[in-house]
Short mmCIF file of C-alpha atoms in Angstrom, two decimals:
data_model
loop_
_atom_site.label_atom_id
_atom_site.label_comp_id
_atom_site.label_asym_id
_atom_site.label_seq_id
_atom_site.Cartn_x
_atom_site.Cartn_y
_atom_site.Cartn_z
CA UNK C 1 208.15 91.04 37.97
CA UNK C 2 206.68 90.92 34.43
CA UNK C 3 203.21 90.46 34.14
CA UNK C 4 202.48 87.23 31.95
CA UNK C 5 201.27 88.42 28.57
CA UNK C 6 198.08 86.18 28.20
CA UNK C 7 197.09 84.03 24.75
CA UNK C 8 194.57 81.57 23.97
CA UNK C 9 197.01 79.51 22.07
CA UNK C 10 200.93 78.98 22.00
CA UNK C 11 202.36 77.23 19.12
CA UNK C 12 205.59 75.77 19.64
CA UNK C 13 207.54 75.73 16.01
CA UNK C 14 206.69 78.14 13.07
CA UNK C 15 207.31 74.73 10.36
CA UNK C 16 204.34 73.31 8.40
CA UNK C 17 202.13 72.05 11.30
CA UNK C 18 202.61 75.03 13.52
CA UNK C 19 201.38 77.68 10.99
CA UNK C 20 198.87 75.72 9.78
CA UNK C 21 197.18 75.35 13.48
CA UNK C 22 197.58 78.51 13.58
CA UNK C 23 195.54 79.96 10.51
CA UNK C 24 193.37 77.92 12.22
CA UNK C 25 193.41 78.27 15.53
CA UNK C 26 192.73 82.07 15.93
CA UNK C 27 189.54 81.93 13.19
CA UNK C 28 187.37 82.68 16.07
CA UNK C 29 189.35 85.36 17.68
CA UNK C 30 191.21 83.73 19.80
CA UNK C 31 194.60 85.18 20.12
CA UNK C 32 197.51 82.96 18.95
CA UNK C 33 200.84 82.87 19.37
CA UNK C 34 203.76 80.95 17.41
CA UNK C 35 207.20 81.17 18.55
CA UNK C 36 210.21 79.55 17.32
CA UNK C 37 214.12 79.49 17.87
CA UNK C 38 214.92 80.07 14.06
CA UNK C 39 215.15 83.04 12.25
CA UNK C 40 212.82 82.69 10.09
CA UNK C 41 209.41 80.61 9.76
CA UNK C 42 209.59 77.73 7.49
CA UNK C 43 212.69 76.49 6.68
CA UNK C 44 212.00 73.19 6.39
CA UNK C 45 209.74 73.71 3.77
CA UNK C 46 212.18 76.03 2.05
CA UNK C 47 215.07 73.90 1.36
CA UNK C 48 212.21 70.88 0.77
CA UNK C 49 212.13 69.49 -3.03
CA UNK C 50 214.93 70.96 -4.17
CA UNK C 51 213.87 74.47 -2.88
CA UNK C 52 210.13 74.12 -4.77
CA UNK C 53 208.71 72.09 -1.91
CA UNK C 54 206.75 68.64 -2.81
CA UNK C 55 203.63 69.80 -0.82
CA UNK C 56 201.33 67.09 -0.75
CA UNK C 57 200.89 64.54 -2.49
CA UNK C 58 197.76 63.44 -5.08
CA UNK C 59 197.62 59.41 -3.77
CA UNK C 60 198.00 60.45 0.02
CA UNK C 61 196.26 58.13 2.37
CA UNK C 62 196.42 55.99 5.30
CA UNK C 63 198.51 53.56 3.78
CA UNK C 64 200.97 55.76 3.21
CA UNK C 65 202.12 56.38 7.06
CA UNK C 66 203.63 54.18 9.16
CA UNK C 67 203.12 54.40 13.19
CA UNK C 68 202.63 51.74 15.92
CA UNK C 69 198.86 52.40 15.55
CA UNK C 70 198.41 52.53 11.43
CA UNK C 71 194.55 53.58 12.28
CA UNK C 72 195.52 56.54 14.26
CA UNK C 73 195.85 59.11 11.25
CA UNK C 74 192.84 58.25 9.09
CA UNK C 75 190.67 60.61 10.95
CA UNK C 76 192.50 63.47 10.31
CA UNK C 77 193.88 62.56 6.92
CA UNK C 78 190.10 62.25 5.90
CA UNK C 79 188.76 65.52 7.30
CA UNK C 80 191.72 67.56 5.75
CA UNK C 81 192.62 66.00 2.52
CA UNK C 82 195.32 66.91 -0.24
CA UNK C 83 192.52 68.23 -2.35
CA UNK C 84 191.71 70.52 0.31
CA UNK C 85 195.37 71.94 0.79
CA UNK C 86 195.53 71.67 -3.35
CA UNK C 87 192.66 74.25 -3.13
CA UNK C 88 194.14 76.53 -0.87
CA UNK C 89 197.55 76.63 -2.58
CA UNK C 90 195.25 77.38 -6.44
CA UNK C 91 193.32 80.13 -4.32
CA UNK C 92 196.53 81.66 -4.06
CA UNK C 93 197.28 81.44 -7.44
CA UNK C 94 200.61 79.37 -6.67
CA UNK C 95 201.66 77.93 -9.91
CA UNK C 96 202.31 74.25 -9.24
CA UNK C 97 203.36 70.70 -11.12
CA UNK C 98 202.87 66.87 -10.79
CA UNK C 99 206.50 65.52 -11.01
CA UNK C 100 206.21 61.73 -10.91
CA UNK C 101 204.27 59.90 -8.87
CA UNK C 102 201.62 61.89 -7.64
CA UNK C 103 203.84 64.38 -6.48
CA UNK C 104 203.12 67.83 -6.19
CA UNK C 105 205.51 70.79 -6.61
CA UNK C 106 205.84 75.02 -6.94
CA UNK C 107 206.60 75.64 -10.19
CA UNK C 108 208.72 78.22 -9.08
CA UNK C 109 210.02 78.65 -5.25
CA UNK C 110 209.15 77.05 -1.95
CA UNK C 111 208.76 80.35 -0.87
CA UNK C 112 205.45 80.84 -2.23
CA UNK C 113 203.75 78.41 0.32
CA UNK C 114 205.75 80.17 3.47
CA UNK C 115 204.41 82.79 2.05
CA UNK C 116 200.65 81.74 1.55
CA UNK C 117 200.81 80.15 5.34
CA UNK C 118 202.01 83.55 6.73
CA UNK C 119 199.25 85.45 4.58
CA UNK C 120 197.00 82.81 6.39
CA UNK C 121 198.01 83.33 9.92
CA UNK C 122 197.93 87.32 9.39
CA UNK C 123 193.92 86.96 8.19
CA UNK C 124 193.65 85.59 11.87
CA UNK C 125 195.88 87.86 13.61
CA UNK C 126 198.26 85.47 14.65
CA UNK C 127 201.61 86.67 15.88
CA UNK C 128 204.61 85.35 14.91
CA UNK C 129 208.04 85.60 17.31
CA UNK C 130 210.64 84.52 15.77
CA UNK C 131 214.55 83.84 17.43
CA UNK C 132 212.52 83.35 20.41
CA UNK C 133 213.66 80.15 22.86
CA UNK C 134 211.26 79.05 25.40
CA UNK C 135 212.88 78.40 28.68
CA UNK C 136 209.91 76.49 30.93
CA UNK C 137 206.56 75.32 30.76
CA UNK C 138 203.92 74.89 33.63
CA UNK C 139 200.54 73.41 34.01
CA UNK C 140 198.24 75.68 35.50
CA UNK C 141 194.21 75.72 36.23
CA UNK C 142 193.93 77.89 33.42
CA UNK C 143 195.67 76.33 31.12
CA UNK C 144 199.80 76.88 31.01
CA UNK C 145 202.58 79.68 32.14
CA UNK C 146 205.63 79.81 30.05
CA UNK C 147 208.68 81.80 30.06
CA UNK C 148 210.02 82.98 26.59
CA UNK C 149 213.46 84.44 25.91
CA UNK C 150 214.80 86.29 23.00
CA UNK C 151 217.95 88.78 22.62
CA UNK C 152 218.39 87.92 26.69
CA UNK C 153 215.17 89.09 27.35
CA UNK C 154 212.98 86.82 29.66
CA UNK C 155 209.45 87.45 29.15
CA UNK C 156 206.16 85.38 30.93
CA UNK C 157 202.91 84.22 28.90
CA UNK C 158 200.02 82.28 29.57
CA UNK C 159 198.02 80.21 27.41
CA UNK C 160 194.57 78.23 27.47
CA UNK C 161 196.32 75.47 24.86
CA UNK C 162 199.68 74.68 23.78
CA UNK C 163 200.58 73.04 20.80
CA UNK C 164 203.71 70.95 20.51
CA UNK C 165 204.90 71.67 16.72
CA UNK C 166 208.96 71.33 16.71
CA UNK C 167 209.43 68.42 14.59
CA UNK C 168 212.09 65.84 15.36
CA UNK C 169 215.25 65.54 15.18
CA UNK C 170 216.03 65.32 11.63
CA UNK C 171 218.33 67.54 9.79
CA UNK C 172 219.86 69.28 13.31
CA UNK C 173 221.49 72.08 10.65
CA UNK C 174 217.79 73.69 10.32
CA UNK C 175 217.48 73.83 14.05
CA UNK C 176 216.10 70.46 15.14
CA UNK C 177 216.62 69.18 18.28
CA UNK C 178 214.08 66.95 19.41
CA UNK C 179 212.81 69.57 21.88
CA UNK C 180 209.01 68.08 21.31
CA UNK C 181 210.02 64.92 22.77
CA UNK C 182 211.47 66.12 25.95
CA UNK C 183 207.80 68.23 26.98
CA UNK C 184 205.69 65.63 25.84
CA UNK C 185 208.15 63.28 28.84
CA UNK C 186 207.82 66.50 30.78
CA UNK C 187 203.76 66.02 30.91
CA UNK C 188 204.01 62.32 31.11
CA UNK C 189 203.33 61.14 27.57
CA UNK C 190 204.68 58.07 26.32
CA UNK C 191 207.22 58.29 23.50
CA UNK C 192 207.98 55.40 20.80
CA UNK C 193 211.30 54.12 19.23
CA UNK C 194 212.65 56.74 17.15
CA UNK C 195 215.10 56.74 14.49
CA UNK C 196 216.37 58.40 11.35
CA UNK C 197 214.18 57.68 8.23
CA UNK C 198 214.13 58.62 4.90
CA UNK C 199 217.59 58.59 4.92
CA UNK C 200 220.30 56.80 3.17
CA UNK C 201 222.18 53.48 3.78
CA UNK C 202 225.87 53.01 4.73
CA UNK C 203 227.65 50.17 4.47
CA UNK C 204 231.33 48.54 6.23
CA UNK C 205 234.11 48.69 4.46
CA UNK C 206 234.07 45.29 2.54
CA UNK C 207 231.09 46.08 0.39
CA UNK C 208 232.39 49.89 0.34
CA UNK C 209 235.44 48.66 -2.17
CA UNK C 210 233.21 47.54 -4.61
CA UNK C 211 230.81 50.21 -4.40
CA UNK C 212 233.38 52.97 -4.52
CA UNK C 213 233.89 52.76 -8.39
CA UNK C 214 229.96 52.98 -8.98
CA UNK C 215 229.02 56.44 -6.93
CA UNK C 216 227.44 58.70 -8.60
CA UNK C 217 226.20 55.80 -11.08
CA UNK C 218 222.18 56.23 -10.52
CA UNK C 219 219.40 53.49 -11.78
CA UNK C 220 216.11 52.13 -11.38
CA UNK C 221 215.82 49.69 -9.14
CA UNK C 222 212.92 47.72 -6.72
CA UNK C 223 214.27 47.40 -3.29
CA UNK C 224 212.58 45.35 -0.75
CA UNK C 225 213.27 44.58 2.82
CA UNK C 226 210.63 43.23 5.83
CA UNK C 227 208.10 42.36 3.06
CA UNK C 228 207.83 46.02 1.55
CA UNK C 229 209.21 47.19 -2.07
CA UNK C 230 209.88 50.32 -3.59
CA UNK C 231 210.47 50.96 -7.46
CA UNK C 232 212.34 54.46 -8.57
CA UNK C 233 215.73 54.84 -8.67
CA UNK C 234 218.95 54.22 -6.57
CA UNK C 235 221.84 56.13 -6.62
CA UNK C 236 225.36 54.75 -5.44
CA UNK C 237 227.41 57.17 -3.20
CA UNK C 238 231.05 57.15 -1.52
CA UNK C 239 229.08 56.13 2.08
CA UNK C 240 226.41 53.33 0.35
CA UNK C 241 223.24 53.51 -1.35
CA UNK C 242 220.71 56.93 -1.63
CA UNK C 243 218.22 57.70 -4.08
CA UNK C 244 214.55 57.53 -3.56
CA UNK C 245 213.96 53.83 -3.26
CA UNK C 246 216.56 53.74 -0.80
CA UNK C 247 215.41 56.85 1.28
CA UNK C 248 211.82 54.80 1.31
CA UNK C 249 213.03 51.60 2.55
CA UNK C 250 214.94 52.77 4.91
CA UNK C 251 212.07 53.74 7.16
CA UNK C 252 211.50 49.69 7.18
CA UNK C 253 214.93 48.75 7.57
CA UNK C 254 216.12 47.94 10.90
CA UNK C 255 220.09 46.76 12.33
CA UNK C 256 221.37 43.46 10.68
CA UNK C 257 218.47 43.22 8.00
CA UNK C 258 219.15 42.77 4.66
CA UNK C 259 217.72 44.63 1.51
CA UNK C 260 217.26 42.92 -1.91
CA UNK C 261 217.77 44.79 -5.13
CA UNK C 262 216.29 44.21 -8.26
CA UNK C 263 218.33 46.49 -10.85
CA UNK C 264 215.72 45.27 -13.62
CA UNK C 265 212.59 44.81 -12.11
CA UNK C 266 210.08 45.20 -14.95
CA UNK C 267 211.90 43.02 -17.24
CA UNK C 268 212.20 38.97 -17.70
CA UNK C 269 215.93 38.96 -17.28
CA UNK C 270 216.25 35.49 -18.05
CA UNK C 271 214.88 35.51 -21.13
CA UNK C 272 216.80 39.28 -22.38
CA UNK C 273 220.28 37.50 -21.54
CA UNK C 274 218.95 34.49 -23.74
CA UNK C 275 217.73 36.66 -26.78
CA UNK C 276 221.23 38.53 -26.67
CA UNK C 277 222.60 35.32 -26.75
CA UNK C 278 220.75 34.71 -30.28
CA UNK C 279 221.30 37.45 -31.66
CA UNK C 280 225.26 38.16 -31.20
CA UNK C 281 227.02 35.27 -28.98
CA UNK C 282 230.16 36.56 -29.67
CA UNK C 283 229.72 39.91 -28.13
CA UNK C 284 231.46 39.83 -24.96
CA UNK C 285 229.16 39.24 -21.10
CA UNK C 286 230.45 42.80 -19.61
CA UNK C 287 229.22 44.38 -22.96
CA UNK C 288 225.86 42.54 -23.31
CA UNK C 289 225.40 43.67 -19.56
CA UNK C 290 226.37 47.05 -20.43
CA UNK C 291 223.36 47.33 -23.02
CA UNK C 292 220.98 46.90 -20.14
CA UNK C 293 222.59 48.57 -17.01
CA UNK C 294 224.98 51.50 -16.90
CA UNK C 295 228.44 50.74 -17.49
CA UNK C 296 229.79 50.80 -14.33
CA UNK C 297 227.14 48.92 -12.53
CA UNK C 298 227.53 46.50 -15.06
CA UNK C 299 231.22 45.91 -14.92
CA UNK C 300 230.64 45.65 -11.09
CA UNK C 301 227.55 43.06 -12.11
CA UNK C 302 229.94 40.75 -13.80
CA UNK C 303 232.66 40.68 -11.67
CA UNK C 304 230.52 39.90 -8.62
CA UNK C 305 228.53 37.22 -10.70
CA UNK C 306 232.49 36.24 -11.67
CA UNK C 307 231.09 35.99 -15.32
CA UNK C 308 234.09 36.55 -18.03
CA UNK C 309 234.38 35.49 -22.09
CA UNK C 310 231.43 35.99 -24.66
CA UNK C 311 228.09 35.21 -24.10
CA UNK C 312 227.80 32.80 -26.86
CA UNK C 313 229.50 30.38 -24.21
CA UNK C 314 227.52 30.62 -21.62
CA UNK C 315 224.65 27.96 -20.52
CA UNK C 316 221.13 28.24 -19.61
CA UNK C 317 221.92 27.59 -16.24
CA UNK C 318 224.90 30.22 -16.29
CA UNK C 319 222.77 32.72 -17.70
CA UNK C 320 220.34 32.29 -14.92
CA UNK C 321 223.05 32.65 -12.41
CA UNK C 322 223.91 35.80 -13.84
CA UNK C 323 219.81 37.19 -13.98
CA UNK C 324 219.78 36.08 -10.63
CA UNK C 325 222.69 38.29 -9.50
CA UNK C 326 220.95 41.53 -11.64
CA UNK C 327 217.11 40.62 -9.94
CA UNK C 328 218.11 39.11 -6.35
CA UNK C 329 221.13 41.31 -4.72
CA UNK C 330 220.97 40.40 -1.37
CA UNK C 331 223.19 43.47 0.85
CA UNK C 332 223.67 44.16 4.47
CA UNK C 333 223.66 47.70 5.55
CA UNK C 334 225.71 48.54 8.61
CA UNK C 335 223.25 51.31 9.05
CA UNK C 336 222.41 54.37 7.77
CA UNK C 337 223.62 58.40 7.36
CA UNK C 338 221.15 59.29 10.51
CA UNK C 339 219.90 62.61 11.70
CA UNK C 340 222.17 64.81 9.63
CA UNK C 341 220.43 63.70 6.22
CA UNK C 342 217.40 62.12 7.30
CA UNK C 343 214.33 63.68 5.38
CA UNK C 344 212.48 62.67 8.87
CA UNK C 345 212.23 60.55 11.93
CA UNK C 346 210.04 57.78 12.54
CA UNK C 347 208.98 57.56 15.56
CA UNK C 348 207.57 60.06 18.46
CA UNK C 349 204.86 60.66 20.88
CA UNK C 350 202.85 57.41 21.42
CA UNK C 351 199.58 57.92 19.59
CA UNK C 352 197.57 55.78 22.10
CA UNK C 353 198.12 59.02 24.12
CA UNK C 354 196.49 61.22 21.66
CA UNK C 355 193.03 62.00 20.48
CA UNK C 356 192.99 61.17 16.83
CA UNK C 357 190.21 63.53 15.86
CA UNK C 358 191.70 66.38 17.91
CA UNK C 359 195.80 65.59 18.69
CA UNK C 360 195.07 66.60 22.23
CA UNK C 361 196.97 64.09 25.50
CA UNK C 362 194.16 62.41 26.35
CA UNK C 363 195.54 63.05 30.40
CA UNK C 364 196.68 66.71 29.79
CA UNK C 365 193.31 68.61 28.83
CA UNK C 366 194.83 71.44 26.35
CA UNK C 367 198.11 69.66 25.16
CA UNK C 368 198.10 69.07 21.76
CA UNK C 369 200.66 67.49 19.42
CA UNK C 370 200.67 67.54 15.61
CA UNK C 371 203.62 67.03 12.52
CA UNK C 372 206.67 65.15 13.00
CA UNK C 373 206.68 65.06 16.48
CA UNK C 374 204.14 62.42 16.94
CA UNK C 375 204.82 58.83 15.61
CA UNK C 376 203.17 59.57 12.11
CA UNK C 377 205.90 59.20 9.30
CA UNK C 378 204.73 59.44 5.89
CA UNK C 379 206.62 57.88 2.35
CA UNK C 380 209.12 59.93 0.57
CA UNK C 381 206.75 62.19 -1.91
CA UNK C 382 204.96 65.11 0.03
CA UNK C 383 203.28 62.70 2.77
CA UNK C 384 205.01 64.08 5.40
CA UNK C 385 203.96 67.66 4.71
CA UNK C 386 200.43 66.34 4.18
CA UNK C 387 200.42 65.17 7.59
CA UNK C 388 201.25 68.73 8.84
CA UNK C 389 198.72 70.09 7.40
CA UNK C 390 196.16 67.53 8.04
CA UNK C 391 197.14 67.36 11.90
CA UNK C 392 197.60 71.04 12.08
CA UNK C 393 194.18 71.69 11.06
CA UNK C 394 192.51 69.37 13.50
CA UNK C 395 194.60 70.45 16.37
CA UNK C 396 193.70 74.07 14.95
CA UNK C 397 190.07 73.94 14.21
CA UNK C 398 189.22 71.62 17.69
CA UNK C 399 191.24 74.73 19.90
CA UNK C 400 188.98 77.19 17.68
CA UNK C 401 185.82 75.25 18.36
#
């Protein structure tokens, strides 16, 4: 039998978390090792942003995340900041952008960051074992025995802390699986809802007929649903709605809600439809509407607001009617794309079982859980990866200390 190959530290998932803990892990010496199923470390991050990768985010805080316990990633997000992951990224001389809203991007390839978190883990000796499926996991006195298995090949490790880094379930084509879920049941920790997020809305059939004729038509819009809001843009597609402000308040929508769109939400609508009035009253109500929306989501506007003729001969009240159908669309989603195109999932292993300042189970000395795994989900903007590397760096640093 194969004598277990012995490590202080093995990192289940070579994403964002898992290399990060591990740059940080082994800066003492300890030896570290990261395994994953994929063929190469990182792919999440490479196909993120368009294939620059929104990295962090400038405005990242607390209030960004949303978990059953909205306290639980403060400690972390305050001991490993943006700034300090903004720093790292300049030291490598990564060339990098602020695209709207505080968000930060490569200027030129994802690639540069796998890169730069490779370069990290190497400075540590860290070793990296890629195609590599792990088969079982024990508790031991010392710590944990695993079996690995690559090419066919079974081979036995041991390990003084293991890290639980594989994500969710989110975007199953990159490998997910929700493997992180089933050893955090396997060691008795408590697991929350979870469900797609960041993710786009589908709707039945009904609402699909009118829709149909808008996709591809995008605008900005404020959505709201369960007292939260998001302004940037929608875009109409042949399932429903995507766009950013949808992918955001999506992670807040639940079955049978409804969502409320304001397609001009900066503007006093009212008042617009009554200067157009003034000015030109025999200009037809589609046109007029046209003038202020794109075409198509007008046309749709004034049919559902069953508004026809010139504007010139329509009242005060009738104008409001028609503001009112542009600032207060009420729709029902009949749910949403789910795991296939969700950006994340919401939801994961119960933080009440988790140290905040460490990620270690709180009843399984040496267990640790950081990223998407635990029930941390940031906005849409770089949050998410912020929480990897905030998380990763306080499992990482509290195994090194």
């Amino acid at each position: 039998m194969n004598t277990p190959e012995p490590f202080d530290t093995l990192i289940l998932g070579a994403g964002a978390a898992g290399m990060m803990c591990a740059a940080h892990a082994g800066a003492r010496g300890g030896r570290v090792l990261v395994v994953d199923h994929a063929k190469a470390a990182g792919e999440k991050i490479r196909i993120s942003g368009g294939g620059r990768c929104n990295f962090t985010n400038l405005f990242a805080g607390p209030a960004n995340f949303l978990s059953n316990n909205p306290h639980f990633a403060k400690s972390a997000l305050k001991r490993y900041t943006q700034y300090d992951f903004i720093d790292l990224v300049a030291r490598y001389g990564i060339p990098t952008h602020e695209k709207t809203l505080g968000q930060l991007f490569c200027d030129t390839s994802a690639k540069d960051i796998v890169a730069m978190l490779l370069a990290e883990m190497a400075k540590v000796g860290a070793e990296l074992r890629l195609n590599t499926s792990l088969r079982d996991i024990t508790r031991t006195d010392a710590g944990f025995a695993a079996t690995l298995e690559k090419d066919g090949v079974s081979r036995p490790v041991t390990a003084r802390a293991l890290v639980v880094a594989c994500g969710g379930k989110s975007i199953p084509k990159m490998g997910a699986t929700g493997f992180g879920y089933q050893i955090a049941e396997q060691f008795g920790l408590p697991l929350t809802d979870i469900r797609p997020a960041l993710v786009p809305l589908t709707f039945g059939e009904d609402m699909m007929a009118g829709f149909t004729p808008m996709a591809g038509v995008a605008t900005d819009a404020r959505i709201s649903c369960n007292g939260n809001a998001f302004d940037e843009a929608i875009l109409f597609t042949h399932r429903g709605l995507s766009g950013p402000a949808t992918l955001q308040i999506s992670s807040f929508w639940r079955e049978k809600a409804a969502i409320t769109v304001n397609l001009m939400p900066h503007a006093d609508v009212f008042q617009t439809l009554r200067a157009k009035r003034a000015e030109n009253g025999r200009r037809n109500v589609g046109t007029v509407l046209g003038d202020l929306l794109p075409k198509r989501l007008a046309a749709h506007v004034a049919e559902r607001a069953q508004t026809r003729g010139n504007i010139a001969d329509m009242s005060d009240l009738a104008l409001a009617a028609l503001a009112k159908a542009i600032t207060d669309w009420t729709l029902f989603p009949a749910g949403t794309e789910g795991y296939r195109t969700a950006e994340v999932t919401l939801g994961g292993v119960d933080t009440d079982a988790l140290n905040s300042k460490t990620m270690e189970a709180k009843t399984v000395p040496g267990l640790y859980f950081i990223g998407e795994v635990v029930d941390v989900t940031g906005w849409l903007g770089g949050y998410n990866f912020q929480w990897a590397w905030s998380s990763g760096w306080a499992a990482g640093t509290a195994i090194a200390g």
